[in-house]
GROMACS .gro file of C-alpha atoms in nm:
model
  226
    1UNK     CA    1  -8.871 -11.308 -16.685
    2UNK     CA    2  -8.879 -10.955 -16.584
    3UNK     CA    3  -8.669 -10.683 -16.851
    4UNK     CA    4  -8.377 -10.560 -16.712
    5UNK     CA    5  -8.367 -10.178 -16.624
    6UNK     CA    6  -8.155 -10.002 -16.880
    7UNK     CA    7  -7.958  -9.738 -16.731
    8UNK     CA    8  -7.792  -9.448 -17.057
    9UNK     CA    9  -7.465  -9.351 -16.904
   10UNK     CA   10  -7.340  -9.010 -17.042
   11UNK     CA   11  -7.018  -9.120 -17.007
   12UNK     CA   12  -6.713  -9.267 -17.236
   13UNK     CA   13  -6.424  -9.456 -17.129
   14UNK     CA   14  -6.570  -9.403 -16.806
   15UNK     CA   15  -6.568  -9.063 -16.788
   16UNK     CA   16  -6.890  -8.796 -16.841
   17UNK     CA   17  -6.908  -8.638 -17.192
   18UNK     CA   18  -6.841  -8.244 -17.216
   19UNK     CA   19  -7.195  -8.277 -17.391
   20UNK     CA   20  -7.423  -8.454 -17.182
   21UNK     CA   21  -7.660  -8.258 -17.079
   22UNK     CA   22  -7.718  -8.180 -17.488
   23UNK     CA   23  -7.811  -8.560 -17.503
   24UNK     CA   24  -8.093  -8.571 -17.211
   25UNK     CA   25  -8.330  -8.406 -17.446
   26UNK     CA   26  -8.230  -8.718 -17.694
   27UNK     CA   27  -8.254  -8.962 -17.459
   28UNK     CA   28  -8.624  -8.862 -17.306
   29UNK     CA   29  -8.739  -8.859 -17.643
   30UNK     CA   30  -8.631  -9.189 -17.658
   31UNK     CA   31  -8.860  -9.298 -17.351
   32UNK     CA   32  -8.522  -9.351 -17.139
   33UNK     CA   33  -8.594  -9.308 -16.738
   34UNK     CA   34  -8.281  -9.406 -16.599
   35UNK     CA   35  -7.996  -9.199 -16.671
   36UNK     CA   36  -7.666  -9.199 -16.549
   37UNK     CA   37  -7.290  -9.032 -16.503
   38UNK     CA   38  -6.960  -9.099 -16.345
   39UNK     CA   39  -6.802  -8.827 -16.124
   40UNK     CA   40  -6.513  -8.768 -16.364
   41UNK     CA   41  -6.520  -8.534 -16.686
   42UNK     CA   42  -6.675  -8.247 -16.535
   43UNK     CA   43  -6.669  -7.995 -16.272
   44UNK     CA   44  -6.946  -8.050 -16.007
   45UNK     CA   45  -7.143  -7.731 -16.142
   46UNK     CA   46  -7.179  -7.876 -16.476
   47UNK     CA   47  -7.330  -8.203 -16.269
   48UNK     CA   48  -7.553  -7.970 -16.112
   49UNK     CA   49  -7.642  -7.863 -16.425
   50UNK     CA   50  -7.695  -8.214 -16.560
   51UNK     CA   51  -7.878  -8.402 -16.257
   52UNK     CA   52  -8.153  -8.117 -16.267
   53UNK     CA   53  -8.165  -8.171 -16.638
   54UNK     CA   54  -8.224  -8.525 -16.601
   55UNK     CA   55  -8.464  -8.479 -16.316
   56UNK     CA   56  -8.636  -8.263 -16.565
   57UNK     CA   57  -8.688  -8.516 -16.815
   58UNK     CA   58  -8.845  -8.739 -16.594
   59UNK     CA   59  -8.586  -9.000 -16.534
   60UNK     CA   60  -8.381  -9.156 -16.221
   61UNK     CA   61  -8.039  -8.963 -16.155
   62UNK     CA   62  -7.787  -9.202 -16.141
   63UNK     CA   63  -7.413  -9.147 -16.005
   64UNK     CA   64  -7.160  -9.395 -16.088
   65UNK     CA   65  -6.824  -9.361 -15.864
   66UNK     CA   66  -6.493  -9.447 -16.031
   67UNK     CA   67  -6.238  -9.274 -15.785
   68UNK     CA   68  -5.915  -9.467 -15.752
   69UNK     CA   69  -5.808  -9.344 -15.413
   70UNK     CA   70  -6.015  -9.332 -15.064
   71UNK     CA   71  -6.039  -8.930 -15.032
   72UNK     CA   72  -6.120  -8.899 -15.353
   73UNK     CA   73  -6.447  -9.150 -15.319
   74UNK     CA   74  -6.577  -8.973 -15.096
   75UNK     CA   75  -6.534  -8.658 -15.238
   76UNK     CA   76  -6.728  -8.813 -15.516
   77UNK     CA   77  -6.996  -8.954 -15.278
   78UNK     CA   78  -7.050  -8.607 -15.064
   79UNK     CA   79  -7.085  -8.469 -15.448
   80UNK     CA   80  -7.385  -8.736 -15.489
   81UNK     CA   81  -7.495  -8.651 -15.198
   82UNK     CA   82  -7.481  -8.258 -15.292
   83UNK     CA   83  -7.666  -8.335 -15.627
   84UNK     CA   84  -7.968  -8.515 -15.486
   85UNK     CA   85  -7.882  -8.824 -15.659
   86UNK     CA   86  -8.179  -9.124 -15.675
   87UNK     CA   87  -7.856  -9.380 -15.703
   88UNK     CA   88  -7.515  -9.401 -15.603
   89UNK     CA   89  -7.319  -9.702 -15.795
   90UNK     CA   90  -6.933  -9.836 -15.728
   91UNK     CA   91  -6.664  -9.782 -15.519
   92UNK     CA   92  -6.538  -9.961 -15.275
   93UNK     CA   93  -6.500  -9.814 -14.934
   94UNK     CA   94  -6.800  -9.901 -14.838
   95UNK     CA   95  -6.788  -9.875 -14.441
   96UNK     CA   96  -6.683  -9.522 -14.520
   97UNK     CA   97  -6.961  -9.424 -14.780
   98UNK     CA   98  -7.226  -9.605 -14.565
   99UNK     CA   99  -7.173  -9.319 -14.272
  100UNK     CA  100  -7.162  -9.037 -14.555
  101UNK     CA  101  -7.508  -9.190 -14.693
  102UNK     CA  102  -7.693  -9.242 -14.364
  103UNK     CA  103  -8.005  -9.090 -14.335
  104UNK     CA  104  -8.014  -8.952 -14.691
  105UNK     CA  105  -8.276  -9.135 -14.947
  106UNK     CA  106  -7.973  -9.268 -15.213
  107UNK     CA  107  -8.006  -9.576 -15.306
  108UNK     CA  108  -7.666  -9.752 -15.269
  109UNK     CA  109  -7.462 -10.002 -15.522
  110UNK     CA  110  -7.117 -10.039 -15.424
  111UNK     CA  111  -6.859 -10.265 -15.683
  112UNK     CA  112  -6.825 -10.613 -15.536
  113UNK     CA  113  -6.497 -10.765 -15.558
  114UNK     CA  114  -6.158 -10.617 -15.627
  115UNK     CA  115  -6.173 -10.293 -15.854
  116UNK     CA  116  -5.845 -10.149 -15.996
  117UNK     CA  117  -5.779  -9.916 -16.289
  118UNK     CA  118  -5.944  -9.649 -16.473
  119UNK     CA  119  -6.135  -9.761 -16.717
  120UNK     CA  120  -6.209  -9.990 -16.379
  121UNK     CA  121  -6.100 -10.377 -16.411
  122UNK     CA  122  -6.284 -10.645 -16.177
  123UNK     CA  123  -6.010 -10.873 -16.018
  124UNK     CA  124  -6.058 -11.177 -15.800
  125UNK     CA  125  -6.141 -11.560 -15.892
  126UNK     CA  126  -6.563 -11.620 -15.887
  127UNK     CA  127  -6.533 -11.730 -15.529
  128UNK     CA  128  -6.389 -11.415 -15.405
  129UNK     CA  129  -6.635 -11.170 -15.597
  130UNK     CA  130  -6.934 -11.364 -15.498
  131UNK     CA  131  -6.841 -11.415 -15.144
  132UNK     CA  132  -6.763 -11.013 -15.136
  133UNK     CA  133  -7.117 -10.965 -15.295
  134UNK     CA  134  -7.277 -11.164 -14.999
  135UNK     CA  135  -7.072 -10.956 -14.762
  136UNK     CA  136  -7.166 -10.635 -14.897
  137UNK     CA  137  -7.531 -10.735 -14.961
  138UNK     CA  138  -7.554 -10.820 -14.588
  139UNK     CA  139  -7.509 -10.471 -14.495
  140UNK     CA  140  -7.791 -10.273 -14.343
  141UNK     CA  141  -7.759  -9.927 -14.666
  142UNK     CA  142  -7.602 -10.144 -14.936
  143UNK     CA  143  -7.962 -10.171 -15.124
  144UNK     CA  144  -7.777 -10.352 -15.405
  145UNK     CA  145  -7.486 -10.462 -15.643
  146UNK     CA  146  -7.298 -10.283 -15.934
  147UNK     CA  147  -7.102 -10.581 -16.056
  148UNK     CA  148  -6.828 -10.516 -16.366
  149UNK     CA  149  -6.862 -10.825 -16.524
  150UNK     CA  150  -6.747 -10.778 -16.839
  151UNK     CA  151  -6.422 -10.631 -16.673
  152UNK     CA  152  -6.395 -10.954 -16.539
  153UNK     CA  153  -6.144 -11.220 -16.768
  154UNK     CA  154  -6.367 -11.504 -16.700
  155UNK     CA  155  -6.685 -11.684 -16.794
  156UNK     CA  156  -6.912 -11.323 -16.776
  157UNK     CA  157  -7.236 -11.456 -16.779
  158UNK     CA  158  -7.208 -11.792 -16.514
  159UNK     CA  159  -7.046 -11.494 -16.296
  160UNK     CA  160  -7.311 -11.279 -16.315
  161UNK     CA  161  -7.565 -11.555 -16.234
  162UNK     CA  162  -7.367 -11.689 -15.969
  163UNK     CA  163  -7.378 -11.355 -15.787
  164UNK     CA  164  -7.708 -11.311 -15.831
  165UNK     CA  165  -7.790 -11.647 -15.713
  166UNK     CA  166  -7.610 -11.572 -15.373
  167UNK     CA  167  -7.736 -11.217 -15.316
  168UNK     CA  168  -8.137 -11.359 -15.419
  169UNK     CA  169  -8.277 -11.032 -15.200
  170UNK     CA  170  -8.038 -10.787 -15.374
  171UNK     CA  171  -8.082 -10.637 -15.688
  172UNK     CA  172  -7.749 -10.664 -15.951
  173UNK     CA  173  -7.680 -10.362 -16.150
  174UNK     CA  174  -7.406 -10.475 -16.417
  175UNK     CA  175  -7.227 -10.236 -16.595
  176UNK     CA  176  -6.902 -10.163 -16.836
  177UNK     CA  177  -6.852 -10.273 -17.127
  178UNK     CA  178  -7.180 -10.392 -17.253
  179UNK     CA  179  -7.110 -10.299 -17.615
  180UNK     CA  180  -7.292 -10.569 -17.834
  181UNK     CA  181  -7.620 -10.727 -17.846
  182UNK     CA  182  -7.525 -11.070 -17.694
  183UNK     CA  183  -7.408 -10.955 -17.354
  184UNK     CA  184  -7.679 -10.759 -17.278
  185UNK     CA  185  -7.878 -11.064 -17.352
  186UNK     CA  186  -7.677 -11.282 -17.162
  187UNK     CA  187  -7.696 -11.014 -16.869
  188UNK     CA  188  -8.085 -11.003 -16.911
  189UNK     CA  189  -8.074 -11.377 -16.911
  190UNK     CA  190  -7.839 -11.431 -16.572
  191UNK     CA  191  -8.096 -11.231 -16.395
  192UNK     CA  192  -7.927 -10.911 -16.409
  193UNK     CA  193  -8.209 -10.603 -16.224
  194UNK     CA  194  -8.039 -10.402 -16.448
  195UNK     CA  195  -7.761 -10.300 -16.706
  196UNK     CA  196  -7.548  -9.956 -16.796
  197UNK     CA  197  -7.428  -9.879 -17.130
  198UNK     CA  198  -7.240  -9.556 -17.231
  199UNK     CA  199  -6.965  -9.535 -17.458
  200UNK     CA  200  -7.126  -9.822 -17.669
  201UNK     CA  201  -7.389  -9.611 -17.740
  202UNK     CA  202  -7.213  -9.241 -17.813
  203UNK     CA  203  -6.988  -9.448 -18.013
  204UNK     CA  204  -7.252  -9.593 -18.261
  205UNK     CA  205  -7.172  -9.945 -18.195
  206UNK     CA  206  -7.467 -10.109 -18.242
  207UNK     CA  207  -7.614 -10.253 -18.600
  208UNK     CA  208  -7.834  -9.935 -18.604
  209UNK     CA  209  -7.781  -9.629 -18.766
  210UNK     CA  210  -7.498  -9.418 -18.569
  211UNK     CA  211  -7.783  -9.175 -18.405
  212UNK     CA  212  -7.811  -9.149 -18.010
  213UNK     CA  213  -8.151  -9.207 -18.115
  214UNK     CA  214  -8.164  -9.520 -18.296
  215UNK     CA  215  -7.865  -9.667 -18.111
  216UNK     CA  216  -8.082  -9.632 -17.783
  217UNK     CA  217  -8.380  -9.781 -17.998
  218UNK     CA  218  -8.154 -10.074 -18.085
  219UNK     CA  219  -8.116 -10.146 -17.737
  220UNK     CA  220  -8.482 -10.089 -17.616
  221UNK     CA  221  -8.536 -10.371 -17.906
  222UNK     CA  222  -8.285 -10.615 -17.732
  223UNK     CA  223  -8.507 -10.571 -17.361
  224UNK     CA  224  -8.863 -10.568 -17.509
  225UNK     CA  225  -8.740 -10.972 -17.590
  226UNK     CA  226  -8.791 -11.064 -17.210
   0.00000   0.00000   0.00000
């Protein structure tokens, strides 16, 4: 089984940390090469500030989008597009984002399934999300899936599989709310590509000592198992 790709969100509650670009230095210390934030928390010159930081230390620029409204999606997505991103993930106007992102070299995750709510909740029945995911997957620009799983009131871990199952040529990025060692193992195990995990982390959740450091390490532990 291939390890999942885990992806250090600067964010909490969904929503970039006033110190994140203090915590890059942390993080590439820490051997981390995919780092992320959401488009909320702080003003776009402060992103600017941050993506080039995380360029610097070697690692993939991820923006997540978690705008509630159409107009301000794709606000967020011109501002990904501004910032040079390597990866857009979420929302949900997807026709809409696909002409913003055409001929630029983002890579492009939009949320399957009904997304409502900030801190975002997944809504639907298993049918509904998976047959949006094959939708979505079937479109020439979506290059994969950000799928909120564990927003999802449910059985996380047969969803996750089950979309992953029906988008086989699609890579699934889940993210929120992967705050303990056993769903990011059951994500690794459902065949996941990949995995965020943000507040979890600044919060000292994990059994490790309550250092970005060692929290990080704790994960990095959990994907050297597969």
């Amino acid at each position: 089984m291939t390890p999942p790709e885990f992806i250090f969100m600067l964010t909490r509650h969904d929503r970039t940390v006033e110190n994140a670009v203090d915590l890059v230095e942390t993080a590439r210390e820490a051997g981390v090469r995919h780092i992320g934030f959401k488009d909320i928390g702080l003003p776009f010159t402060a992103l600017q500030t941050l993506a080039n930081a995380i360029r610097g230390a070697g690692a993939k620029t991820y923006l997540e989008v978690v705008s509630l409204d159409r107009d301000s999606e794709l606000r967020s997505i011109r501002a990904g597009i501004a910032l040079g991103v390597d990866y857009l993930l979420g929302g949900t106007h997807v026709d809409d984002a696909l002409r913003l992102l055409e001929g630029t070299k983002i890579w492009y995750y939009p949320f399957p399934g009904r997304v409502s709510g900030h801190p975002s909740i997944l809504e639907g029945t298993k049918t509904e999300i998976i047959r949006s995911a094959v939708d979505l997957a079937s479109r020439p620009g979506v290059h994969g899936l950000d799928l909120l799983a564990y927003r999802f009131e449910g059985n996380v871990p047969d969803l996750i599989r089950r979309v992953c199952a029906a988008v086989p040529n699609k890579p699934v990025i889940v993210a929120g709310s992967l705050d303990r060692a056993e769903r990011i193992r059951a994500t690794a195990s459902a065949g996941a590509a990949g995995f965020t995990v943000g507040t979890a982390l600044l919060d000292g959740t994990f059994p490790a000592s309550p250092a970005l450091a060692q929290q990080i390490g704790y994960v990095q532990t959990i994907i050297r198992q597969f």
